[in-house]
Amino acid sequence: MQKYSVFSLIKNAFSDHQNWDLAWKDPQPKKEYDVIIIGGGGHGLATAYYLAKEHNITNVAVIEKGWIGGGNVGRNTTILRSNYMFDANAHFYELGMKLWENLSQELNYNVMYSPRGIINLAHTDGQLNAYARRGNSMRLNGIDAILLNREEVRKMIPFADFSETCRFPIVGGLMQPRGGTARHDAVAWGYARQADAMGVDIIQNCEVTGFDVENGKISGVRTSRGDIKAKKVGLCVAGSTTLLADKLNMRLPIEAHVLQACVSEPVKPLLHNVVTFGAGHFYCSQSDKGEMVMGGDLDGYNSYAQRGNLPMIQHVLSGGLAVFPNFSRLKMLRSWGGIMDMSMDGTPIIDKTHIDGVYLNCGWCYGGFKATPCSGFVFAHTIAKNEPHELNEPFNLERFHTGNILDEKGVGPKPWIG
Amino acid sequence: MTGTFRTTIESNLINKSKIVNFIFNGDSYQGFEGDTLASALIANGVHLVGRSFKYHRPRGFLGVGVEEPNAMVQLHEGDKSEPNIMATEVEITEGLKARSQNCWPSVKFDIGEINNILNRFFPAGFYYKTFMWPKSFWMSVYEPIIRKAAGMGVAPIKPDPDRYEHNYEHCDVLVVGSGPSGLAAALAAANNGAKVILAEDKAHFGGSLLTDNVTIGNQSGQEWADETINHLKSLPNVIVKNRSQVFGYYDHNMTVMFERVSDHIDNPSEFTPRQRLHYIRAGEVVVSTGSIERPLSFGNNDRPGIFLASAATEYMKVYGTLVGKKPIIFTNNDSAYKAAIEFNKNNIKALILDTRENSDGDLVKEAQSLGLDIKFNSGVADVKGRLKISSATIGKLNSDKDSFSDLEEIECDCICMSGGWTPTVHLSSQAGNKLKFDEDLDAFVPNNKRQKETAVGSANGSFTLKQSLAEGFQVGFDLSNSITSNNKNTTVPTSKESSYQAHDKFWCMPLPEGKKPKRFIDFQNDVAVSDVELAVREGFRSIEHVKRYTTLGMAGDQGKTSNLNGLQHVSNIQKKIVPEVGHTTFRPPYTPVTIGTIVGREVGNHFQPTRKTPTHNWHVENNVVFTNAGLWLRPRYYPRGNETMSDAVNREALNVRKAVGICDVTSLGKIDIKGPDAAELLNRVYTNAWMKLPVGKARYGVMLREDGMVFDDGTTTRLSENHFHMTTTTAQAANVLSHLEFYLQVVWPELKVNVLSTTEQWSGAAIAGPKSRDLMKKLFPSVDFSTEAFPFMGLVETEFSGIHVKLYRISFSGELAYEVNVESNHGLFMWNKIMEVGEEFGIQPYGTEALATLRIEMGHVSGPELDGRAVPYDLGLQGMVSQKKDFIGKRSLEKNAFVDPERQTLVGLVPVDKKTKIPEGAHLVENDKASLPNPKLGHVSSSCWSVEYNNPFSIGVLKDGKNKIGQQLFAVYPLKNISIPVEIVSSHYVDPKGERVRV
Amino acid sequence: MLEIKCPHCGKRSQNEFAYGGDATIKRPKLGEEVSTKDWDDFVYFRDNPRGKHQEFWHHVSGCRQWFKALRDTATHEIFNTAKLEEDL
């Protein structure tokens, strides 16, 4: 594989960039694979990569209905963090942070991990105390966290509303300095390129239409490009999990909901950090291109449409102006939606299933992007070893029966309530 | 000077009698009323406007309207400064200030242009391949440089001083666009009695009728447009809006439009909104949004002075402005000949290059008859002139059109190009229309609609006037008739127009031999033909991959002039047909929309409503500090003199413990529950038993969600056999009401109960403290306050000065306490009376902080404990859980994890030194020096200074807490490097037997 | 913004309503013996179809009645709404 570097870039410039290799091949599906990963999103591609790299399993196909990276990995707001309260989440996402920190070098693809700090704004002392509880928990778990007072927040985002007329004044915030952003498309492409180089077949425009299960064991998948045999099959299709699980007669604690996001036009650097509003639904970061990348809450009814309606955007942007009143004269350039696999406790599911050889990776709610590396890492382990990695053991499906649910928000099994 | 580049044929759409002064890049210019910033600058010979995004190449104007990718400026200064404004969309006003953006030190000399010199090293996606070494340099060196170079304009840093409004409209037929088909549809629908809204994005109505030499009936196109608009304006069933763009088509035929209300006015009144957002729910939507001309790709086709031919024509005919005086018209179709003919009217002879072998369209014949030089099979290979074009290298195309011959350099000051036309299908596509590819047009057109949206005219691929009018009138009639059934048809007028020959499906010129100038497709994002080729070469085959890898179509113009060319190039390279490659998704908004417009009036203090209690002003007069509790403002504490918050809180709390205090409890949720099955409902909703609660008595209750978690708590009082008064926490008031309604209506419709929120009906004051009874006796002398007559949890209804008063003997503070409830309009009166009578007992108001102190000392749980993650057992509420009956959530309590003896349960915490306050949010650990991760045994949820014992006290939850009483742990707060040895005690710190409330 | 026909009040914009989730879920009867699986199915598990979805809505800023709607989760089209006691 060609190594990407400034030198290869210069070298290729002198041949008019005519000699760059394919980033990944476009193979015909083979008759049989050791492992088929369904879903060519970030998680599926990362899983294939770690199967090859960590477990030396390379007879792997990633099959994708459309084009790789076209689902939530390509339509999220690119925020990375591990600022969770529950230990299970904290340790899992912290593995993610550690993988993010070296990902560009590991993949030889600049995923632009940018630890610009994520600040959760607090608007009452009670809220700041609740954040402190989380921040202290993070610190006890060995994760970076800083508690900011009003003046410290003001230094970081002086253009935020610190006025007397502010409806919900900023009293402080919780910051994870290592939190930040990455370039979403690059993550999918970087994993795809390395997985491909290690022998993984990336098969696009290939829709799964059914499964072959014999005596409780998977034997293959049926696709729009023919039947493919497989010893093991991993589902990485957050947003469409139910649609495939239906074909395996699995009913899941998941609902599909649409989450919208939008960007402003690009402007010169203004907002350094990732900021979340604590008195409404709004979060924002500025991309390297200069766009303010903004998101908020679900549209609030079950949906498989990758688009939403304007009132939710209006609601989110009103929260935006409550924090940043100067954003009023910026313009919204584009809005879009993604389908969220909303699990009933807000926490993902990475587990084996009742079918031997079928593995489940789903329920990512709004937070799947940041988990891309660690999800792939532990899912590859789960598939290779046929048992969960210790970090995804708590993310089992059984928890909805035992009661070991992981409800960070404490809203219960109504995903549409924000 | 209003510019030397003005036409001799005058346009009636600008007002030459009114000169407007404006400033661009510090220089003063003049234009006329009706000029856009673009037309006025062009008239003044100014073409260099801005710099491109990536390579910082000098850029001028390409278009004349919303399609403009290049001429982006920073408008105004200070708090009204606005980045990324298309100069083509700004109507100049007196004193307007604009400047170039994305350039330093100036637009003429921009350091950033080094990117262009080095552009061979910066192909599409170059940043994915480099900047990875050394690792630490990404965040510290590379990214800051990239961020600084990127971006376009500068965001203001002050709040926006302007105001924005929202409006909601319903209509039968919304017509989007006032070209010939739109006018026809609006006229037909209006004549047929429908309620019509006609929206035009531009200042002038008429669309292509303003620039085309056509005849409708016996009028010119423009005359017919004027007359039609005036007629429509006169009709009561029609709303006509200019400067109004429908930018989004959402579900259930909801469209959204923004209206530029005062941007074009010199000195608008402060009460005039700047922009207005209209939510329009339309029965039917006619999409008559027209079409946008496509550029041609050739070497350096982005240089200032290179225009779309239609833009050149519009500048001449609408704005009376000449884009140049030595023009080359470069086209693959007939429509660009209009520009040549218009130049000729101004005595300017254009050279025409046509990639086709021939054409005998009317316009071509007219150009020939005017003696214009037309070169067929010819094209532009490259241009010269960095800041403004000075010459073009033109040549003959060979038969395969893959090379040029006979290259020659021709002096020119502008090139007016046309690569064909793209129907503006954005709204149709947003509405869910599955587009189809029209081979003749070489473009997508609407096909299968999902919503009530009908495209007409060139937006529908119908490019002749005759077709447009016919479609418009027919669709306007059909759609309106489906609503009004008036059957009133409008006759289609006759029309005359030029005939057109087919266009050449060839738009990307070969490179001149031996040279490799950039041939741009997406101007704003600097995406060239070579970038698209590179993307495909590297395996980015899907159009979405090409878009994302090259950023084609992702700039502020969202690819209005570039998407189709890019798509065609991808299909050409892959030797696929365009429909196989597909198109990218059209996302709202059509053009960027000001965020202030989307938000409207929900800004500043109006972001969310503020709920105030009837005694709000009294609190203000008594030096209150408020706190936000949801939308409510609640008194937090009332500092006196130089008191700190903790001084004030301790004083207020101690006064309740020693004497008597008054607290505004109006914000608590209140629900009136009535009906023969009211007790049964409570029995099902709460975890404890309710059937036998006597009339006139209150009871504390806890309700769960179905998943077993504590949802809310409060006291509910039986007012009569079938009538209860429920209280909820402030936070959950609305949710509890919806919850009750759900179970009553959906799950147990057999229960005969009605529930009604009465939160706003009652003003409540808690009177707490050992002297509260004395106070109450004096205030209500007719009431017997003896415990026998008015026991704890009792209710007495009485009157005061003719006001109905409900007295509840309930207590959150743990002291002897009463709650006085009166109808809200008497709340302030009652409060004042209590204060008056209470003076001799030492009454003081207390806020939520003192209230918290009092309840924490008593071990009462509240918001921080009721976090939606606790079962009753965790909070020491297992005694509240009936074993004898079923209730919401009971079955979940059997789950293994919920009965685990290791669960964290409620305890009290006292610092060993009895001095150091334990901060809320601290965690409990065995060893504060253990290596990380240090296992957490629990956390501190609520803390106070115990005024009873004069030392700090906290409550929290602790793993196996019940069995740890008396043990010592550490409360750690690593965020502030705090570690406090604490002793575990009972959560019932003060009056553990609860005797005080019963005295 | 969706337009929802409240069976009691008529067509109103979505901002008058609150969503209530899957309407095919039946709460086990009070006091009834229910297996862990059946109970957890009720509390946590959902059919989550792509296409026609029966769901509850609550006219919170109107008549405060809960009702049922049959809506397409892929297109958001609402085919029908009905009072609770009526069939969709």
PDB file of N, CA and C in Angstrom, chain A residues 127-154:
ATOM      1  N   GLN A 127     -27.191  22.406  38.743  1.00  0.00           N
ATOM      2  CA  GLN A 127     -26.713  21.738  37.531  1.00  0.00           C
ATOM      3  C   GLN A 127     -25.189  21.588  37.571  1.00  0.00           C
ATOM      4  N   LEU A 128     -24.520  22.606  38.066  1.00  0.00           N
ATOM      5  CA  LEU A 128     -23.062  22.520  38.146  1.00  0.00           C
ATOM      6  C   LEU A 128     -22.656  21.400  39.107  1.00  0.00           C
ATOM      7  N   ASN A 129     -23.440  21.246  40.185  1.00  0.00           N
ATOM      8  CA  ASN A 129     -23.149  20.154  41.124  1.00  0.00           C
ATOM      9  C   ASN A 129     -23.341  18.793  40.453  1.00  0.00           C
ATOM     10  N   ALA A 130     -24.389  18.686  39.654  1.00  0.00           N
ATOM     11  CA  ALA A 130     -24.616  17.422  38.952  1.00  0.00           C
ATOM     12  C   ALA A 130     -23.462  17.153  37.993  1.00  0.00           C
ATOM     13  N   TYR A 131     -22.971  18.205  37.344  1.00  0.00           N
ATOM     14  CA  TYR A 131     -21.812  18.044  36.455  1.00  0.00           C
ATOM     15  C   TYR A 131     -20.570  17.662  37.256  1.00  0.00           C
ATOM     16  N   ALA A 132     -20.450  18.267  38.451  1.00  0.00           N
ATOM     17  CA  ALA A 132     -19.290  17.957  39.294  1.00  0.00           C
ATOM     18  C   ALA A 132     -19.307  16.480  39.673  1.00  0.00           C
ATOM     19  N   ARG A 133     -20.502  15.979  39.932  1.00  0.00           N
ATOM     20  CA  ARG A 133     -20.604  14.555  40.262  1.00  0.00           C
ATOM     21  C   ARG A 133     -20.014  13.732  39.122  1.00  0.00           C
ATOM     22  N   ARG A 134     -20.387  14.112  37.892  1.00  0.00           N
ATOM     23  CA  ARG A 134     -19.886  13.389  36.728  1.00  0.00           C
ATOM     24  C   ARG A 134     -18.381  13.614  36.563  1.00  0.00           C
ATOM     25  N   GLY A 135     -17.960  14.868  36.729  1.00  0.00           N
ATOM     26  CA  GLY A 135     -16.545  15.193  36.558  1.00  0.00           C
ATOM     27  C   GLY A 135     -15.671  14.467  37.570  1.00  0.00           C
ATOM     28  N   ASN A 136     -16.134  14.431  38.808  1.00  0.00           N
ATOM     29  CA  ASN A 136     -15.364  13.708  39.832  1.00  0.00           C
ATOM     30  C   ASN A 136     -15.300  12.227  39.521  1.00  0.00           C
ATOM     31  N   SER A 137     -16.413  11.707  39.033  1.00  0.00           N
ATOM     32  CA  SER A 137     -16.426  10.300  38.661  1.00  0.00           C
ATOM     33  C   SER A 137     -15.421  10.046  37.543  1.00  0.00           C
ATOM     34  N   MET A 138     -15.385  10.969  36.583  1.00  0.00           N
ATOM     35  CA  MET A 138     -14.414  10.833  35.489  1.00  0.00           C
ATOM     36  C   MET A 138     -12.992  10.817  36.042  1.00  0.00           C
ATOM     37  N   ARG A 139     -12.715  11.757  36.941  1.00  0.00           N
ATOM     38  CA  ARG A 139     -11.348  11.849  37.479  1.00  0.00           C
ATOM     39  C   ARG A 139     -10.994  10.579  38.237  1.00  0.00           C
ATOM     40  N   LEU A 140     -11.946  10.044  38.989  1.00  0.00           N
ATOM     41  CA  LEU A 140     -11.670   8.812  39.730  1.00  0.00           C
ATOM     42  C   LEU A 140     -11.456   7.651  38.767  1.00  0.00           C
ATOM     43  N   ASN A 141     -11.995   7.789  37.552  1.00  0.00           N
ATOM     44  CA  ASN A 141     -11.769   6.765  36.537  1.00  0.00           C
ATOM     45  C   ASN A 141     -10.531   7.060  35.697  1.00  0.00           C
ATOM     46  N   GLY A 142      -9.794   8.081  36.087  1.00  0.00           N
ATOM     47  CA  GLY A 142      -8.571   8.388  35.367  1.00  0.00           C
ATOM     48  C   GLY A 142      -8.790   9.166  34.085  1.00  0.00           C
ATOM     49  N   ILE A 143      -9.944   9.839  33.994  1.00  0.00           N
ATOM     50  CA  ILE A 143     -10.273  10.608  32.793  1.00  0.00           C
ATOM     51  C   ILE A 143     -10.150  12.095  33.122  1.00  0.00           C
ATOM     52  N   ASP A 144      -9.655  12.860  32.164  1.00  0.00           N
ATOM     53  CA  ASP A 144      -9.456  14.281  32.408  1.00  0.00           C
ATOM     54  C   ASP A 144     -10.781  15.018  32.507  1.00  0.00           C
ATOM     55  N   ALA A 145     -10.874  15.913  33.463  1.00  0.00           N
ATOM     56  CA  ALA A 145     -12.068  16.748  33.621  1.00  0.00           C
ATOM     57  C   ALA A 145     -11.677  17.968  34.435  1.00  0.00           C
ATOM     58  N   ILE A 146     -12.257  19.099  34.081  1.00  0.00           N
ATOM     59  CA  ILE A 146     -11.982  20.351  34.786  1.00  0.00           C
ATOM     60  C   ILE A 146     -13.318  21.020  35.068  1.00  0.00           C
ATOM     61  N   LEU A 147     -13.457  21.539  36.277  1.00  0.00           N
ATOM     62  CA  LEU A 147     -14.655  22.304  36.589  1.00  0.00           C
ATOM     63  C   LEU A 147     -14.338  23.778  36.372  1.00  0.00           C
ATOM     64  N   LEU A 148     -15.173  24.446  35.601  1.00  0.00           N
ATOM     65  CA  LEU A 148     -14.926  25.850  35.288  1.00  0.00           C
ATOM     66  C   LEU A 148     -15.944  26.720  36.007  1.00  0.00           C
ATOM     67  N   ASN A 149     -15.484  27.871  36.504  1.00  0.00           N
ATOM     68  CA  ASN A 149     -16.455  28.834  37.010  1.00  0.00           C
ATOM     69  C   ASN A 149     -16.841  29.790  35.882  1.00  0.00           C
ATOM     70  N   ARG A 150     -17.747  30.705  36.190  1.00  0.00           N
ATOM     71  CA  ARG A 150     -18.268  31.612  35.166  1.00  0.00           C
ATOM     72  C   ARG A 150     -17.156  32.382  34.465  1.00  0.00           C
ATOM     73  N   GLU A 151     -16.209  32.877  35.248  1.00  0.00           N
ATOM     74  CA  GLU A 151     -15.156  33.692  34.644  1.00  0.00           C
ATOM     75  C   GLU A 151     -14.241  32.848  33.760  1.00  0.00           C
ATOM     76  N   GLU A 152     -14.017  31.617  34.182  1.00  0.00           N
ATOM     77  CA  GLU A 152     -13.173  30.743  33.362  1.00  0.00           C
ATOM     78  C   GLU A 152     -13.875  30.398  32.045  1.00  0.00           C
ATOM     79  N   VAL A 153     -15.181  30.223  32.118  1.00  0.00           N
ATOM     80  CA  VAL A 153     -15.931  29.979  30.876  1.00  0.00           C
ATOM     81  C   VAL A 153     -15.857  31.224  29.992  1.00  0.00           C
ATOM     82  N   ARG A 154     -16.009  32.382  30.614  1.00  0.00           N
ATOM     83  CA  ARG A 154     -16.017  33.636  29.852  1.00  0.00           C
ATOM     84  C   ARG A 154     -14.710  33.826  29.081  1.00  0.00           C
TER      85      ARG A 154
END
